[in-house]
Amino acid sequence: MIVYVRGNIMKEQEQIYACWLMNCPSLSDRQKMKLYQTCESLEELYFSSTKLWRTVLSEKGTQALSKYTECWKPEEEYAGMVNRGIALVTAFDKNYPNKLADIPDPPFGLFTKGKWRAKESPTVAIIGARDCSPYGEHIAREVAGGLAKAGITVVSGMARGIDGIAQRAALDVYGFSVGVLGSGVDVCYPVQNRDLYDQLTDKGMLISSFPLGYPAKPLNFPIRNRIVSGLADAVIVIEARKKSGTLITVDMALEQGREVYVVPGRITDELSKGCNALLCQGANVFTSTEEFIKEITGERHTLDTSSFTVMTGSATEESDVAHKLLELLNYEPKSIYEIMNEWDKKISLSQLSSNLMMLCATGKIRQISPGQFCLL
């Protein structure tokens, strides 16, 4: 295990050469740290001989670093990075996130876009299925929004589905969210989440341990997920199949000593099998946003009536949309798209989903499978 000793804020001259080392695509975090430890500074490492590099790297690795360095223009590359609104922080800099610094073998450094939150707050990772159900979408939105209103930072991987929904919900209520990318911080992935990428740049924070311009690859995501859980005080899982990448993140969170909470689901739903398996293994049951906030902050927050409680629905006045849904539904299941086609006025998918989930929570209707609803 590598332990990083953090000092003062890194001076710009050192940042120039940190930019050089962090952008080298052939080096692992362990190799970067070992190279750094051979010299007094990153600038000295840059100007040192390949003989010194060979004390850490293989001949092939040394040649790769040498070839990369020959093409690298430190001041020019660093200025270009800064001009694009990108900053960096290394693991020996005091601005490096405290929670991430405490995990085994933390990333050597992070590229960032946006601004760090002025005051450190509890941080919660919300993760789950990419192809989530309307039920999962509703819960992700309500839980993330409730946490953000309470001043809790929401972190996730900016992926399709639960990740992106939760982060949008946090920003929608003027909360703070951190998106961890499986690509360079200047590469938006997935491209469908460009609006979220821009919002996080403007109102939150984007971070990545990968070189600038580095494309998203399958092997990148476990590395990204390890940072997601490493930044968090606790992890909430909302919908996961039995064999899911979400469960890999859970394993990493447990290795890092993070508490894992799981939203339970129907035993017949494929998207709930991973969640229910985690509960059988002893994960915490997520039953209430209010209670969860109290557990991780020691404070009680009263959320507004739109906030979702998994086990106990609050008494709320049904909207016109909800009344209309009760008229359209019967005891034969209908998909959300069939309901939209029967609607006589314009309605958004998100508004329809929200009202369907409210009716499920209050026991008026039921979801028999993802996207299929009927009267009880």
XYZ file of C-alpha atoms in Angstrom:
376
model
C 0.000 0.000 0.000
C 1.238 3.476 -0.886
C 0.616 6.235 1.656
C 0.741 9.795 0.349
C 1.963 12.533 2.689
C 0.279 15.815 1.817
C 1.915 19.187 2.262
C 1.156 22.695 1.082
C -0.695 23.801 -2.027
C 1.474 22.929 -5.013
C 3.204 25.878 -6.690
C 2.480 26.566 -10.341
C 5.955 25.474 -11.469
C 5.347 22.068 -9.926
C 1.865 21.947 -11.457
C 3.412 22.352 -14.899
C 5.370 19.146 -14.406
C 2.544 17.398 -12.580
C 0.554 18.000 -15.763
C 3.319 16.253 -17.704
C 3.408 13.190 -15.441
C -0.378 12.862 -14.981
C -0.973 12.965 -18.739
C 1.394 10.109 -19.550
C -0.970 7.326 -20.709
C 1.467 4.458 -20.157
C 2.020 4.974 -16.416
C -0.032 3.606 -13.532
C -0.672 5.579 -10.358
C 1.821 3.414 -8.470
C 4.524 4.060 -11.080
C 3.875 7.814 -11.017
C 4.211 7.892 -7.245
C 7.390 5.791 -7.249
C 8.918 8.041 -9.912
C 8.027 11.113 -7.868
C 9.693 9.601 -4.792
C 13.024 9.295 -6.641
C 13.403 13.107 -6.845
C 12.972 16.239 -4.803
C 10.423 17.668 -7.203
C 8.428 16.891 -10.330
C 10.491 19.421 -12.251
C 13.642 17.518 -11.298
C 11.987 14.264 -12.362
C 11.158 15.754 -15.769
C 14.778 16.782 -16.396
C 16.323 13.623 -14.931
C 17.902 10.950 -17.092
C 16.323 7.763 -18.340
C 18.806 5.987 -16.093
C 16.881 7.212 -13.072
C 13.544 6.295 -14.667
C 14.839 2.752 -15.164
C 15.082 2.330 -11.383
C 11.263 2.290 -11.368
C 10.212 1.302 -14.886
C 10.997 -1.597 -17.192
C 12.987 -0.908 -20.351
C 9.758 -0.828 -22.347
C 8.158 1.548 -19.839
C 11.209 3.809 -19.837
C 11.196 4.019 -23.627
C 7.472 4.833 -23.623
C 7.963 7.664 -21.097
C 10.971 8.970 -23.035
C 9.085 9.017 -26.332
C 6.114 10.747 -24.690
C 8.365 13.350 -23.027
C 10.107 14.214 -26.305
C 6.770 15.387 -27.734
C 5.565 17.144 -24.578
C 5.901 20.933 -24.219
C 5.368 21.544 -20.483
C 4.553 25.271 -20.343
C 2.464 25.198 -23.521
C 0.465 22.116 -22.513
C -0.146 23.466 -19.011
C -1.301 26.857 -20.320
C -3.664 25.134 -22.746
C -5.132 23.095 -19.886
C -5.690 26.170 -17.717
C -7.250 28.092 -20.607
C -9.849 25.320 -20.932
C -10.844 25.755 -17.292
C -9.131 22.560 -16.142
C -7.092 22.341 -12.938
C -5.199 19.503 -11.280
C -4.403 18.352 -7.781
C -1.933 15.662 -6.741
C -2.153 13.299 -3.784
C 0.591 15.142 -1.882
C -1.252 18.474 -2.187
C -3.338 19.575 0.797
C -6.269 20.365 -1.537
C -6.595 16.669 -2.383
C -9.926 15.265 -1.051
C -9.446 13.974 2.493
C -11.675 10.917 2.158
C -10.024 9.832 -1.079
C -6.560 10.252 0.409
C -7.450 7.722 3.114
C -8.274 4.810 0.799
C -5.586 2.222 -0.076
C -3.567 3.361 -3.106
C -5.472 6.547 -3.969
C -5.049 8.081 -7.454
C -1.765 9.927 -7.909
C -3.677 12.977 -9.075
C -6.997 14.322 -10.322
C -7.937 16.636 -13.166
C -10.888 18.861 -12.289
C -13.437 21.123 -13.992
C -15.724 23.315 -11.915
C -15.141 24.428 -8.350
C -14.588 22.534 -5.132
C -17.365 23.096 -2.633
C -16.420 26.012 -0.382
C -17.272 24.110 2.800
C -16.668 20.392 3.194
C -19.905 18.456 3.652
C -21.030 14.850 4.030
C -20.859 13.112 0.653
C -23.093 10.300 -0.569
C -22.640 8.205 -3.707
C -25.861 7.223 -5.489
C -25.407 4.383 -7.976
C -27.562 1.905 -9.858
C -28.827 0.523 -13.141
C -28.267 2.297 -16.440
C -31.521 0.899 -17.862
C -33.534 1.760 -14.783
C -37.315 1.547 -14.417
C -39.604 4.567 -13.877
C -39.731 3.441 -10.230
C -35.941 3.629 -9.943
C -35.891 6.963 -11.747
C -38.445 8.408 -9.344
C -36.628 7.217 -6.229
C -33.234 8.416 -7.508
C -34.683 11.856 -8.175
C -36.453 12.138 -4.820
C -33.596 10.760 -2.712
C -30.885 12.830 -4.415
C -33.023 15.963 -4.248
C -33.696 15.405 -0.555
C -30.018 14.876 0.231
C -28.955 17.929 -1.755
C -31.528 20.113 0.016
C -29.988 18.994 3.307
C -26.563 20.212 2.145
C -25.154 16.779 1.329
C -22.938 16.402 -1.743
C -24.140 13.806 -4.264
C -21.379 11.980 -6.140
C -21.791 9.526 -9.003
C -20.316 8.449 -12.332
C -22.422 10.619 -14.692
C -23.604 7.440 -16.413
C -26.982 6.860 -18.029
C -29.776 5.867 -15.689
C -29.602 6.188 -11.903
C -26.226 8.001 -11.825
C -27.203 10.830 -14.146
C -30.751 11.128 -12.797
C -29.485 11.534 -9.235
C -26.935 14.164 -10.217
C -29.472 16.181 -12.208
C -31.880 16.068 -9.265
C -29.218 17.408 -6.897
C -28.436 20.307 -9.229
C -32.131 21.026 -9.840
C -32.589 21.946 -6.164
C -29.394 24.068 -6.200
C -27.375 21.401 -4.416
C -23.808 20.302 -5.141
C -22.789 17.254 -7.140
C -19.486 15.698 -8.218
C -19.256 13.662 -11.418
C -16.394 11.164 -11.691
C -15.540 10.319 -15.294
C -14.191 7.138 -16.854
C -12.492 9.275 -19.506
C -10.412 12.439 -19.542
C -12.143 15.270 -17.701
C -12.434 17.098 -21.029
C -14.273 14.169 -22.678
C -18.042 13.967 -22.185
C -19.146 10.359 -21.836
C -21.813 9.303 -22.506
C -22.499 11.951 -25.141
C -26.221 11.836 -24.270
C -25.353 13.469 -20.949
C -23.781 16.581 -22.475
C -26.303 18.795 -20.697
C -25.368 17.226 -17.353
C -21.648 17.578 -18.135
C -22.143 21.307 -18.749
C -24.258 21.731 -15.609
C -21.647 19.996 -13.454
C -18.928 22.208 -14.919
C -20.985 25.297 -14.093
C -22.630 24.377 -10.776
C -20.686 21.409 -9.460
C -17.471 19.542 -10.138
C -16.120 17.047 -12.672
C -13.052 14.991 -11.835
C -10.981 12.293 -13.517
C -7.734 10.460 -12.886
C -7.273 9.785 -16.620
C -5.118 11.896 -18.985
C -6.744 14.751 -20.875
C -8.401 13.584 -24.079
C -8.386 9.949 -22.904
C -11.402 8.060 -24.308
C -13.840 6.059 -22.208
C -12.978 2.330 -22.211
C -14.527 -0.623 -20.341
C -11.353 -1.086 -18.266
C -11.621 2.522 -17.057
C -14.887 2.136 -15.189
C -13.711 0.051 -12.207
C -11.026 2.725 -11.681
C -13.683 5.446 -11.881
C -16.027 3.556 -9.556
C -13.298 3.180 -6.968
C -13.007 6.967 -6.859
C -16.809 7.374 -6.624
C -16.970 5.217 -3.489
C -13.693 6.627 -2.160
C -15.080 10.165 -2.152
C -18.231 9.150 -0.272
C -19.157 8.659 3.370
C -21.856 6.202 2.299
C -23.178 4.556 -0.868
C -26.866 4.175 -1.813
C -27.787 1.511 -4.392
C -31.001 2.034 -6.370
C -31.800 -0.884 -8.702
C -29.144 -3.370 -9.767
C -29.322 -6.646 -11.652
C -27.841 -9.803 -10.154
C -24.760 -9.435 -12.363
C -24.109 -5.706 -12.449
C -21.193 -3.312 -12.493
C -22.913 -1.581 -9.590
C -22.067 -4.563 -7.383
C -18.362 -4.111 -8.179
C -18.606 -0.570 -6.839
C -20.273 -1.940 -3.703
C -17.358 -4.356 -3.163
C -14.927 -1.459 -3.477
C -16.960 0.648 -1.050
C -16.898 -2.124 1.546
C -13.134 -2.559 1.136
C -12.789 1.178 1.753
C -14.880 0.968 4.919
C -17.909 2.796 3.495
C -21.469 2.090 4.652
C -23.705 0.639 1.924
C -27.470 1.274 1.859
C -29.824 -0.482 -0.527
C -33.333 0.407 -1.710
C -35.302 -2.874 -1.630
C -37.334 -3.979 -4.619
C -39.888 -6.560 -5.728
C -38.542 -10.103 -5.685
C -39.884 -10.682 -9.219
C -38.079 -7.707 -10.804
C -34.752 -8.345 -12.555
C -33.619 -4.838 -11.610
C -34.116 -5.656 -7.922
C -32.276 -8.979 -7.750
C -28.869 -7.420 -7.153
C -30.299 -5.097 -4.495
C -32.139 -7.868 -2.678
C -29.019 -10.072 -2.773
C -27.052 -7.277 -1.084
C -29.708 -7.044 1.622
C -29.400 -10.781 2.226
C -25.658 -10.266 2.677
C -26.231 -7.671 5.397
C -26.365 -4.305 3.610
C -28.295 -1.504 5.322
C -31.921 -1.132 4.207
C -32.724 2.324 2.871
C -36.250 3.123 4.105
C -36.386 6.888 4.472
C -34.421 9.873 3.229
C -35.041 11.683 6.511
C -33.758 8.794 8.608
C -30.735 8.328 6.359
C -29.785 12.008 6.705
C -30.068 11.716 10.471
C -27.806 8.650 10.474
C -24.944 10.222 8.524
C -25.181 13.792 9.872
C -26.649 13.319 13.341
C -29.281 15.905 12.446
C -32.944 15.597 11.513
C -34.183 17.362 8.387
C -37.874 17.704 7.587
C -38.266 17.281 3.843
C -41.150 18.644 1.815
C -44.133 16.467 0.969
C -42.759 15.536 -2.451
C -39.903 13.611 -0.830
C -40.157 9.860 -1.107
C -40.295 7.354 1.745
C -39.818 3.768 0.647
C -41.690 1.911 3.360
C -44.194 4.530 4.545
C -45.876 6.821 2.053
C -46.809 10.281 3.322
C -50.378 11.517 2.930
C -50.380 13.925 0.028
C -53.145 15.494 -1.973
C -53.492 13.838 -5.356
C -52.811 16.034 -8.347
C -54.987 16.338 -11.429
C -52.499 14.121 -13.227
C -52.862 11.433 -10.572
C -56.664 11.553 -10.841
C -56.423 11.189 -14.620
C -54.074 8.216 -14.248
C -56.551 6.432 -11.988
C -59.189 6.878 -14.694
C -56.946 5.522 -17.468
C -55.579 2.515 -15.577
C -57.444 -0.730 -14.981
C -56.527 -4.205 -13.802
C -54.789 -5.074 -17.060
C -51.206 -3.740 -17.042
C -50.336 -0.812 -19.311
C -46.905 0.487 -20.219
C -45.986 4.083 -19.560
C -45.922 4.706 -23.320
C -49.416 3.278 -23.775
C -50.612 5.652 -21.057
C -48.950 8.589 -22.822
C -50.668 7.668 -26.092
C -54.059 7.682 -24.355
C -53.424 11.051 -22.708
C -55.594 13.772 -24.242
C -53.201 16.588 -23.345
C -49.455 17.116 -23.637
C -47.529 15.650 -20.700
C -43.826 15.015 -20.165
C -42.410 11.578 -19.443
C -40.863 12.817 -16.193
C -44.190 14.268 -14.955
C -46.007 11.065 -15.814
C -43.321 8.892 -14.156
C -43.357 11.003 -10.997
C -47.123 10.702 -10.588
C -47.099 6.972 -11.309
C -44.496 6.461 -8.598
C -46.462 8.599 -6.147
C -49.538 6.430 -6.738
C -47.410 3.286 -6.253
C -46.001 4.668 -3.004
C -49.456 5.520 -1.654
C -50.877 2.120 -2.578
C -53.292 3.245 -5.300
C -51.634 1.325 -8.160
C -48.827 -1.183 -8.551
C -45.903 -1.703 -10.871
C -45.932 -5.353 -11.882
C -42.716 -5.109 -13.944
C -40.463 -2.266 -15.097
C -42.650 0.275 -16.919
C -45.907 -1.723 -16.498
C -48.681 -0.433 -14.194
C -52.188 -1.446 -13.163
C -54.759 -0.770 -10.445
C -54.506 -2.642 -7.169
